[in-house]
XYZ file of C-alpha atoms in Angstrom:
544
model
C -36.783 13.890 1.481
C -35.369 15.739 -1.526
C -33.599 14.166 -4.991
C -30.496 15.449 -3.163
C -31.044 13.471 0.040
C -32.349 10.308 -1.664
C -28.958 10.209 -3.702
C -26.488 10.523 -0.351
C -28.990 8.117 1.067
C -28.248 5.905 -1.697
C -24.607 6.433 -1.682
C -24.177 5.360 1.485
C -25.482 2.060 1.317
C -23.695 1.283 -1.857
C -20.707 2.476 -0.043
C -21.281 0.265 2.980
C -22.132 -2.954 1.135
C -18.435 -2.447 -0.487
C -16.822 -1.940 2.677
C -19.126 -5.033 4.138
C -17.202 -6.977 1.121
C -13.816 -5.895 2.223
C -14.022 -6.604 5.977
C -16.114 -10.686 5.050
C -12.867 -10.953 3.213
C -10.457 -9.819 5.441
C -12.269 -12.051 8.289
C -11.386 -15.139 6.045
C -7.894 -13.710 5.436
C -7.276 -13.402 9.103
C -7.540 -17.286 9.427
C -4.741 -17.843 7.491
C -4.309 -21.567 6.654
C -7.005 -22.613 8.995
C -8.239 -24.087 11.952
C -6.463 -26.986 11.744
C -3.179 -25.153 10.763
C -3.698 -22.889 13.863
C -4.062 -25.704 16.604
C -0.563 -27.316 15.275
C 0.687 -24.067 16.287
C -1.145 -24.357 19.731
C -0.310 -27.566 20.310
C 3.620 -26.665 20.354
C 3.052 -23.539 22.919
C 3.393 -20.992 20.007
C 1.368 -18.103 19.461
C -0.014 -17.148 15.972
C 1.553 -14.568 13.975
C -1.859 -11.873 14.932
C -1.738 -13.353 18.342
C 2.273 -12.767 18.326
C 2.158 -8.723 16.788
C -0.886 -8.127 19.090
C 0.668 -9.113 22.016
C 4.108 -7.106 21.328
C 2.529 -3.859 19.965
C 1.435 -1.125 22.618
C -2.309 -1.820 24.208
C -3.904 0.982 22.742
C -1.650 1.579 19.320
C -2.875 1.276 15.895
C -2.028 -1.604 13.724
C -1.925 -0.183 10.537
C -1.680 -3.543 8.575
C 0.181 -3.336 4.694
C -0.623 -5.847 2.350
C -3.805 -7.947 4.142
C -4.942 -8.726 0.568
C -1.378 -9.830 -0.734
C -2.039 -12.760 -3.026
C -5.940 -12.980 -2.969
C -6.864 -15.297 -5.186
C -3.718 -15.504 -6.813
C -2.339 -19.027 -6.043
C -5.539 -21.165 -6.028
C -3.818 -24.421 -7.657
C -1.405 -24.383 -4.606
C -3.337 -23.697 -1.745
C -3.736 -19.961 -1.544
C -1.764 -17.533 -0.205
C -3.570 -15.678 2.899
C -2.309 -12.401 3.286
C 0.929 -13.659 1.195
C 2.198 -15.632 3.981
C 3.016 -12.946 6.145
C 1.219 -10.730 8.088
C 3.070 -7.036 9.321
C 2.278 -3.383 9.393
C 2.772 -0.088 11.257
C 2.496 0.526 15.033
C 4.398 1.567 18.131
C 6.119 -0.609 20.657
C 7.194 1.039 23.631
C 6.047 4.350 22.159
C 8.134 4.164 19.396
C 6.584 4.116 15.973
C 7.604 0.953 13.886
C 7.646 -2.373 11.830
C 6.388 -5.303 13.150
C 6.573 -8.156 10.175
C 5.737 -12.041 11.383
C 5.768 -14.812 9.362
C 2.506 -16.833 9.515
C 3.336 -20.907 9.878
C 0.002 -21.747 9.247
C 0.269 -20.647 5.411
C 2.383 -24.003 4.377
C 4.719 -23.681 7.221
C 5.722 -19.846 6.623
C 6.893 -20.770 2.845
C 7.726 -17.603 0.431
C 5.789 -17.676 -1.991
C 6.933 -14.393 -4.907
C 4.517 -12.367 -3.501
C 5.797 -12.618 0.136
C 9.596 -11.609 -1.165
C 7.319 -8.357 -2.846
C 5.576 -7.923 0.805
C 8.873 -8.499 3.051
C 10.470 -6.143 0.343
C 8.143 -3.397 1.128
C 8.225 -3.607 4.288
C 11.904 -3.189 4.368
C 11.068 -0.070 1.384
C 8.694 1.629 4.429
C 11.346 1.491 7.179
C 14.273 2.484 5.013
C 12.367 5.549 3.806
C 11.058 6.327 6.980
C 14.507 5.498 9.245
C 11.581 3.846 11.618
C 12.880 -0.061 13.312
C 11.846 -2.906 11.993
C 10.876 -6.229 14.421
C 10.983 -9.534 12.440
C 9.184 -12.561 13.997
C 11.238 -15.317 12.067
C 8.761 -18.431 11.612
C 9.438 -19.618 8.492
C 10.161 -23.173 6.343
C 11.789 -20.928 3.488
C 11.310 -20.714 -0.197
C 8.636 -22.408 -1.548
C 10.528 -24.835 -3.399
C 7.563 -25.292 -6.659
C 7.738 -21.764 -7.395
C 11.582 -21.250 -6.531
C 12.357 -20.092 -9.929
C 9.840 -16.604 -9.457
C 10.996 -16.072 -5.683
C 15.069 -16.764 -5.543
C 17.254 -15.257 -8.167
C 16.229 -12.279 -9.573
C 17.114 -8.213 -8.320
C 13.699 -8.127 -6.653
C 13.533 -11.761 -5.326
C 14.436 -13.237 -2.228
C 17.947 -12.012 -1.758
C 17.090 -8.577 -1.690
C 15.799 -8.962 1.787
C 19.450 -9.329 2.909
C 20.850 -6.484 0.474
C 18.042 -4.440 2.159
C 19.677 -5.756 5.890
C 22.809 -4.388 5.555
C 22.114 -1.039 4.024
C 19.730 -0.488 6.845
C 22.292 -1.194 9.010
C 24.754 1.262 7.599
C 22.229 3.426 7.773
C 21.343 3.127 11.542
C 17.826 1.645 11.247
C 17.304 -0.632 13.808
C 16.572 -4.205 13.174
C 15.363 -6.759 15.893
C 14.727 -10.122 14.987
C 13.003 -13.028 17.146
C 13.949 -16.769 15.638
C 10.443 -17.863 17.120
C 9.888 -21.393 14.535
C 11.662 -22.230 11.902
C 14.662 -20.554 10.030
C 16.562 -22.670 7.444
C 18.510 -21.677 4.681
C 18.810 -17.896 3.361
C 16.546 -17.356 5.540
C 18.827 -17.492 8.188
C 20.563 -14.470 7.096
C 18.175 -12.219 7.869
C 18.083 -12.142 11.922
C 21.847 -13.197 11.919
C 21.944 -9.703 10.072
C 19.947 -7.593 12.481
C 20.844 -5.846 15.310
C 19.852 -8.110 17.746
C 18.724 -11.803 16.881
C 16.785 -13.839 19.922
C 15.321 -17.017 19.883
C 12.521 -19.219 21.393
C 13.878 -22.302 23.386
C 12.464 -25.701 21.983
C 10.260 -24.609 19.230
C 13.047 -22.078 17.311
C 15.970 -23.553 15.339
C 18.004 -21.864 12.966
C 20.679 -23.517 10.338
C 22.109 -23.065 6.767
C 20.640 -27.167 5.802
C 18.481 -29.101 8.210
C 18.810 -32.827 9.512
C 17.712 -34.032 6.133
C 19.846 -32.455 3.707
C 22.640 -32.680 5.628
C 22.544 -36.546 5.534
C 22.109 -35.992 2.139
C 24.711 -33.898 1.658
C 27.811 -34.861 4.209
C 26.245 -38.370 5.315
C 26.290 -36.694 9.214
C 23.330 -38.031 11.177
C 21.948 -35.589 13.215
C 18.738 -34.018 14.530
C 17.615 -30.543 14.209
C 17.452 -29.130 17.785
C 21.028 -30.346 18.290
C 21.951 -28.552 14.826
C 20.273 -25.502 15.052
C 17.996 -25.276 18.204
C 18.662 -22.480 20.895
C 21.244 -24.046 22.929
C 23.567 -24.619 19.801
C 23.132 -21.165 18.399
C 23.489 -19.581 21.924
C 25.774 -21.356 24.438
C 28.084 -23.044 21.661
C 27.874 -20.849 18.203
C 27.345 -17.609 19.305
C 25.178 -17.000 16.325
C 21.809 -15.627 18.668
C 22.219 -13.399 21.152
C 19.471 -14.581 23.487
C 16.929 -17.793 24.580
C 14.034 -17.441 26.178
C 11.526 -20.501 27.207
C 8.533 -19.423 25.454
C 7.024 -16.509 22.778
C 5.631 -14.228 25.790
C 8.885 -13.602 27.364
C 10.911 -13.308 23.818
C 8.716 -10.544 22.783
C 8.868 -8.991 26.263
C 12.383 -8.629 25.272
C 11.714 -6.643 22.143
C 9.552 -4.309 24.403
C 12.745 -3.902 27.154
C 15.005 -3.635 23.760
C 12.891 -0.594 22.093
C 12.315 1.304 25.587
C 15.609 2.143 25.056
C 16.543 3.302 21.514
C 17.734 6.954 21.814
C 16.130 10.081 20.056
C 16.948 10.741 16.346
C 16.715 13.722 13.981
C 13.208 14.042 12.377
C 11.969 16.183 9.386
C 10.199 18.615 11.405
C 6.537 18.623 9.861
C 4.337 21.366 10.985
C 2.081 19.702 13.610
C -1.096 22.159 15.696
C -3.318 20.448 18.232
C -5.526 18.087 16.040
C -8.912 18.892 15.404
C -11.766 16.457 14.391
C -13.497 16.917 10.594
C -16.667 19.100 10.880
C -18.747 16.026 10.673
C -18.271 12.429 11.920
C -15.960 10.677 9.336
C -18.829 8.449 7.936
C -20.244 11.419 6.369
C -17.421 11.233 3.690
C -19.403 7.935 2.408
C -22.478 10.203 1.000
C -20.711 12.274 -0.947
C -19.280 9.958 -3.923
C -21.677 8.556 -6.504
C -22.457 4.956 -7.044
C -22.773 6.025 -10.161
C -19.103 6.343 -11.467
C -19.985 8.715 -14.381
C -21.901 10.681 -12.431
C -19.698 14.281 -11.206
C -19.801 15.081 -7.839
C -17.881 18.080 -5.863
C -14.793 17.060 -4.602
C -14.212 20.261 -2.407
C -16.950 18.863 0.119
C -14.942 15.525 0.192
C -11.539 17.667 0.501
C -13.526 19.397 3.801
C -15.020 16.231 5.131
C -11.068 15.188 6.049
C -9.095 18.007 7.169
C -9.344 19.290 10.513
C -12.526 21.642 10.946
C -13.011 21.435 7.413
C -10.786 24.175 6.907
C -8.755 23.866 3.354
C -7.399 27.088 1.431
C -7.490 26.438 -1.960
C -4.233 27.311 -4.206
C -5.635 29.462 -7.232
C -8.871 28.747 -6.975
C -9.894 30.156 -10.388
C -6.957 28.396 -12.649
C -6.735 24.937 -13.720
C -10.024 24.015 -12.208
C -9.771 20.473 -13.061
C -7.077 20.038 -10.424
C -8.119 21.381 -6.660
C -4.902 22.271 -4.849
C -4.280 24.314 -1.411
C -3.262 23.887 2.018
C -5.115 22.559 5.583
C -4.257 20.187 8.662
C -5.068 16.551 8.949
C -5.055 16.099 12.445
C -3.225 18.551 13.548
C 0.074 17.765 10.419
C 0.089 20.544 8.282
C -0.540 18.630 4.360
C -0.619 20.322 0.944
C -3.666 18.400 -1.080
C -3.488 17.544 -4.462
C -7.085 16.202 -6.111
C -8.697 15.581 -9.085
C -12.103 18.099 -9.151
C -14.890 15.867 -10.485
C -16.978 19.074 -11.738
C -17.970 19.315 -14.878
C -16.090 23.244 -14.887
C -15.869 26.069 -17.339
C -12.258 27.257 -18.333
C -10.616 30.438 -18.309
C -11.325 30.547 -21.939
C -14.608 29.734 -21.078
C -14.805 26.289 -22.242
C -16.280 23.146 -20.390
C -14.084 21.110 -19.200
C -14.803 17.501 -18.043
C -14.523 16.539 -14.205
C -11.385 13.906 -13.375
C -9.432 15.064 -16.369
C -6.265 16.548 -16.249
C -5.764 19.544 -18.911
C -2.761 21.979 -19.528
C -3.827 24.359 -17.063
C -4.405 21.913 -14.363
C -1.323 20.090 -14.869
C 0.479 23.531 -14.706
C -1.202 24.707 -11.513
C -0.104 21.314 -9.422
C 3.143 21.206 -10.684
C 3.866 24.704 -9.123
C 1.835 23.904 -6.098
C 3.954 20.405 -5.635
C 7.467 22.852 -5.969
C 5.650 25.415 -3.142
C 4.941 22.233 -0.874
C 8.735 21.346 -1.119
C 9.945 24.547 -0.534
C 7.665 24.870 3.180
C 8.408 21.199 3.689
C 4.950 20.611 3.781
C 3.828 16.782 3.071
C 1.430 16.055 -0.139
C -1.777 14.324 -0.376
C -2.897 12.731 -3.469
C -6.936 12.397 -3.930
C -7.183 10.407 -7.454
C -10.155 10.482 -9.444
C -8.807 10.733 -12.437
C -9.749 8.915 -16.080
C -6.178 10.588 -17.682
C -4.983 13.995 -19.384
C -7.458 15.658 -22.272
C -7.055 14.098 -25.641
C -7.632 15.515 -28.858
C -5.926 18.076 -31.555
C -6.935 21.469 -29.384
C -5.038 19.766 -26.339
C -1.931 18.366 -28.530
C -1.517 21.681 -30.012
C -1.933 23.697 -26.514
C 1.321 21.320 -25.563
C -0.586 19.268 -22.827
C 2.440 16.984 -23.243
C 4.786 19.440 -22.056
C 2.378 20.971 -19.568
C 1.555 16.939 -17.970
C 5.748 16.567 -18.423
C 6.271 19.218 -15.671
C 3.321 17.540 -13.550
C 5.369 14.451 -13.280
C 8.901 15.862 -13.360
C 7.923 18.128 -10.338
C 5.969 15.273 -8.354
C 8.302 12.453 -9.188
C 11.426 14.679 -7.846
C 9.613 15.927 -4.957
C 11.278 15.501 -1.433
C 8.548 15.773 0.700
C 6.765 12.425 2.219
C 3.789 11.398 -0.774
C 0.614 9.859 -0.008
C -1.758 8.832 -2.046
C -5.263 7.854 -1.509
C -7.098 5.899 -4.763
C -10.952 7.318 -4.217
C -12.308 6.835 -7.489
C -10.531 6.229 -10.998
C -7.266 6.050 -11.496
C -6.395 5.416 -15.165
C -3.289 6.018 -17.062
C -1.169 8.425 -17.390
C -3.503 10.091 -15.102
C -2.262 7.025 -12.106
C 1.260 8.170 -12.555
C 1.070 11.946 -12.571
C -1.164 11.990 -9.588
C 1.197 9.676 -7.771
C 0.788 6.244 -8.201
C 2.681 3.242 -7.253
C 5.042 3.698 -9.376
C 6.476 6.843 -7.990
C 7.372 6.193 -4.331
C 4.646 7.311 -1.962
C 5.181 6.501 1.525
C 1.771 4.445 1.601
C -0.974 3.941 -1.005
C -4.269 2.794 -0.202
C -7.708 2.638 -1.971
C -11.440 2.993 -1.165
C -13.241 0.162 -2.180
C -14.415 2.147 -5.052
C -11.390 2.754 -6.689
C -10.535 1.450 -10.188
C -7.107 1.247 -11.409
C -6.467 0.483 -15.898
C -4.765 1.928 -18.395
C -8.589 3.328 -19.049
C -11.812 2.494 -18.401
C -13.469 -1.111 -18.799
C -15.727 -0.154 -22.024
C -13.258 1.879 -23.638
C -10.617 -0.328 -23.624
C -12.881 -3.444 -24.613
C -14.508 -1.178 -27.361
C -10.506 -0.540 -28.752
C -9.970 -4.100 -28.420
C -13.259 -4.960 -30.275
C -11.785 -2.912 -32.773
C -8.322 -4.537 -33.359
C -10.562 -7.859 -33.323
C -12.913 -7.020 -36.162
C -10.502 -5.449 -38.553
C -8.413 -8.738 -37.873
C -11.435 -10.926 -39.344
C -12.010 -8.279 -42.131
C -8.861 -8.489 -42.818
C -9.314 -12.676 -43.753
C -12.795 -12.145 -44.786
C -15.083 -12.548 -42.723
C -17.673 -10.535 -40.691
C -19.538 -10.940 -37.269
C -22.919 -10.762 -36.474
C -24.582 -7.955 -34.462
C -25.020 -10.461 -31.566
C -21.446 -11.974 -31.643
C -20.306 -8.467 -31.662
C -22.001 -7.849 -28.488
C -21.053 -11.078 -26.689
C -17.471 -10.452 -27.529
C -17.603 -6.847 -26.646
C -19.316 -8.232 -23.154
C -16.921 -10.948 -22.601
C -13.326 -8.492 -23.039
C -15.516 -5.836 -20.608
C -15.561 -8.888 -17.847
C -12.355 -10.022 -18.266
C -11.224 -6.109 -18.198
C -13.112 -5.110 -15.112
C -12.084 -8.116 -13.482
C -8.690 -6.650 -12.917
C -9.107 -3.297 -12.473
C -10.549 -3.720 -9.277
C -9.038 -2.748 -5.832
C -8.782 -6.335 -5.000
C -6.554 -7.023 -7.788
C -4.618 -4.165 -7.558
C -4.083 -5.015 -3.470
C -3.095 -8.323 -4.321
C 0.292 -7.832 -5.967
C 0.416 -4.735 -3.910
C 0.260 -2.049 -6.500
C -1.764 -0.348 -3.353
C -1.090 -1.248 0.574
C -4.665 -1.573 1.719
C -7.765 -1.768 0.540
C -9.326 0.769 3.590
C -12.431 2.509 4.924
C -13.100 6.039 3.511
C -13.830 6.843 7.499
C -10.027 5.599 8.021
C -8.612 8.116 5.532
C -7.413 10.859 8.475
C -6.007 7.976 10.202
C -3.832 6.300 7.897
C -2.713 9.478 6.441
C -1.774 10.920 10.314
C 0.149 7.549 10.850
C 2.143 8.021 7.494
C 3.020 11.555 8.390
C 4.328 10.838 11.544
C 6.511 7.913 10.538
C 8.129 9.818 7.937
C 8.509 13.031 10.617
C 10.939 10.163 11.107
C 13.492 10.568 8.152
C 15.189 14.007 7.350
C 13.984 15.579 4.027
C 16.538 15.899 1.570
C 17.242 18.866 -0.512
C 14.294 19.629 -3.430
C 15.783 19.810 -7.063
C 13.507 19.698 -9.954
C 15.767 19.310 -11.917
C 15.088 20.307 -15.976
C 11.269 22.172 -16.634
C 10.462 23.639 -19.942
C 8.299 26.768 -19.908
């Protein structure tokens, strides 16, 4: 075996340890709030929230799940959060490609915590981009009244969700919502303003105050079934459209409900009979280095996910820090933008540094981005990146301007973005290559992905910096061996939250996924947003 060999080798199993990591904590996400939780649930005939999207999605459809790491370790003192409280993602019912979102009333009885609004808020995002229906499976106690203050009032807090109701419904996109536990306060707004609201005899109930409060309030004492329960928001208010005796047959009316939604106009992405990569997709997990620092040649990772490995690159010989062109993914036609991790030579003959972003680079995408707009041809985002090229030579060759019309031409671009976080993703380098921050129709990460305003060391080494010339400035000095603790101490703290974990758990990415899942979740993006007619492209202003 060759140095070659013995490096993919080790690749590999670095690789699959990571994604061991992800899937040991996605098994413990999966149980939500427990065992114990789960058998209330049982014992009251209700499925659980998997159990209840399982059961309603088609047999053999994908579940592409969005936000499984929402709040990961983020609210230890109350509990945890599992999956924020809610578990939903993208799938087909009946053959039609959708939303399913379901609360999960094992996670302190469905409560919203702030990072469930964020989750139920991009959910809604998704489907309101996409024009694809969205199915909410209502089981849910409300806010969760010790952190009401970072969940109710604000522009992206909990009454957004019903903002985001009625604009989907002047916009046609289909809501269905099943009252299938709980529904109290707002909360009761949002299946009342869906399409179609059903509910789940005995075990749903839906009202503005429940038994308690309303004692409180108005001194009337009554219980909550004959408030609120199926009967009273069926026969007498009117509010529900339907009841059905148990969660089976309510979702078998979603099914019946979706079988009939009529045809819509789509975008009309270029779609050829799919072929498979030219290896098996686990070969992808050689190619990337353990080793960080270490360059490696992004082409063969470019030609390990499109179909046949068949990719024309868009000048090839400019801007070589920046790999550009054209191939299929199965079968959707997808215009790739990627950071080249090479360690290439310039036009001028100069070296250039792999994963950074110069003038010419940042030139050459932002012209391929306006050619992808003008075929209609959806973008792919591979980011490696540690940022643009620093340093008098690039100020004065206007890499400013140049990584200006980068962003202005991605961030007005029309087409569906997707972005896939393989490596780095650091700065300005996140945003010009499509980060969160600029609206791509899903963003996921490899486990390997890192996501700062720069890398760990560099940023503790500044920091160090600002730290010593604070204690010169009153004096005093630090030892060699302080220095070094300190420096190790901001590089923990630092690393700590640049991981993908971190950055899944307030959903600055939607899933933490495989590398072998790439074509897949890409393929699923593509043809939910074949869903939603592609406006006109304007770049608006450009210097030259």
């Amino acid at each position: 075996m060759n140095q070659r060999e013995l490096e993919t080798n080790k690749n590999e199993d670095q690789l699959k340890l990571q994604i061991s990591a992800v899937k040991r904590h996605l098994d413990h996400i999966y149980k939500g709030g427990g065992e114990k939780s789960a058998a209330k649930q049982k014992s009251q005939g209700k499925m659980l929230a998997r159990e209840r999207i399982d059961y309603l999605k088609d047999k053999n459809a994908e579940f592409l799940e969005i936000g499984a790491f929402a709040g990961f370790e983020m609210y230890e003192e109350h509990g945890g959060c599992p999956a924020g409280g809610v578990v939903g993602g993208i799938t087909k019912v009946a053959g039609r490609t959708c939303l399913i979102v379901a609360n999960d009333a094992t996670v302190k009885a469905g409560a919203w915590f702030p990072i469930t609004g964020k989750k139920n808020l991009r959910f809604q995002e998704i489907a309101m981009e996409n024009r694809i229906p969205i199915i909410y499976l209502v089981d849910s106690a409300g806010v969760y009244l010790p952190m009401q203050d970072e969940i109710f009032p604000d522009k992206e807090h909990f009454g957004r969700i019903f903002r985001n109701n009625a604009i989907m419904s002047s916009k046609g996109i289909i809501q269905i919502a099943a009252v299938m536990g709980s529904c109290v306060a707002g909360g009761a707004y949002l299946p009342i303003m869906s399409d179609e609201a059903l509910i789940v005899d005995k075990t749903g109930s839906i009202f503005l105050a429940g038994s308690y409060l309303v004692r409180a309030a108005i001194g009337e004492d009554i219980d909550n079934e004959s408030l609120g329960g199926s009967v009273t928001q069926t026969d007498i208010s009117g509010v529900i459209d339907d009841r059905f005796p148990d969660d089976a047959s309510c979702l078998n009316r979603i099914k019946f409900l979706m079988d009939k939604i009529g045809k819509f106009e789509e975008a009309g992405f270029d779609r050829a009979e799919p072929k498979p990569p030219v290896s098996k997709n686990q070969d992808v997990y050689g190619i990337l280095p353990y080793d960080r620092a270490k360059p490696y040649e992004s082409i063969n990772l470019i030609k390990q996910l499109v179909d046949a490995g068949e990719f024309e690159e868009y000048k090839e010989t400019y801007g070589k820090t920046i790999i550009c062109g054209y191939g299929r993914i199965d079968g959707w036609a997808v215009g790739i933008v990627a950071n080249n991790r090479q360690l290439v030579k310039s036009k001028k003959g100069e070296m250039q540094f792999g994963g950074v972003i110069y003038s010419d680079s940042a030139d050459k995408a932002a012209r391929f981005i306006m050619n992808c707009n003008q075929k209609k041809v959806p973008l792919v985002f591979l980011q490696d990146v540690t940022g643009f090229m620093v340093g008098s030579r690039s100020e004065q060759g206007g890499i400013i301007k140049d990584g200006a019309k980068m962003v202005n031409a991605m961030s007005n671009s029309t087409v569906p973005k997707f972005t896939v976080i393989i490596g780095n993703s650091y700065g300005a380098g996140n945003y010009a290559m499509c980060g969160k921050a600029y609206d791509p129709r899903l963003i996921v990460a490899w486990p390997t992905a890192k996501i700062a305003v720069m890398g760990g060391e560099q940023a503790a080494k500044v920091l160090l910096q600002i730290e010593k010339a604070s204690l010169a400035k009153s004096g005093e000095q630090i030892s060699e061996e302080k220095e070094k603790e300190l420096l190790d101490r901001i590089i923990k703290r630092y690393n700590d939250q640049t991981t993908p974990y971190y950055a899944a758990a307030r959903l600055w990415v939607d899933a933490i996924i495989d590398p072998a899942e790439t074509r897949t979740w890409i393929s699923t993006g593509i043809e939910m947003a074949n869903h939603a007619p592609v406006e006109k492209f304007n770049v608006g202003v450009i210097q030259t």
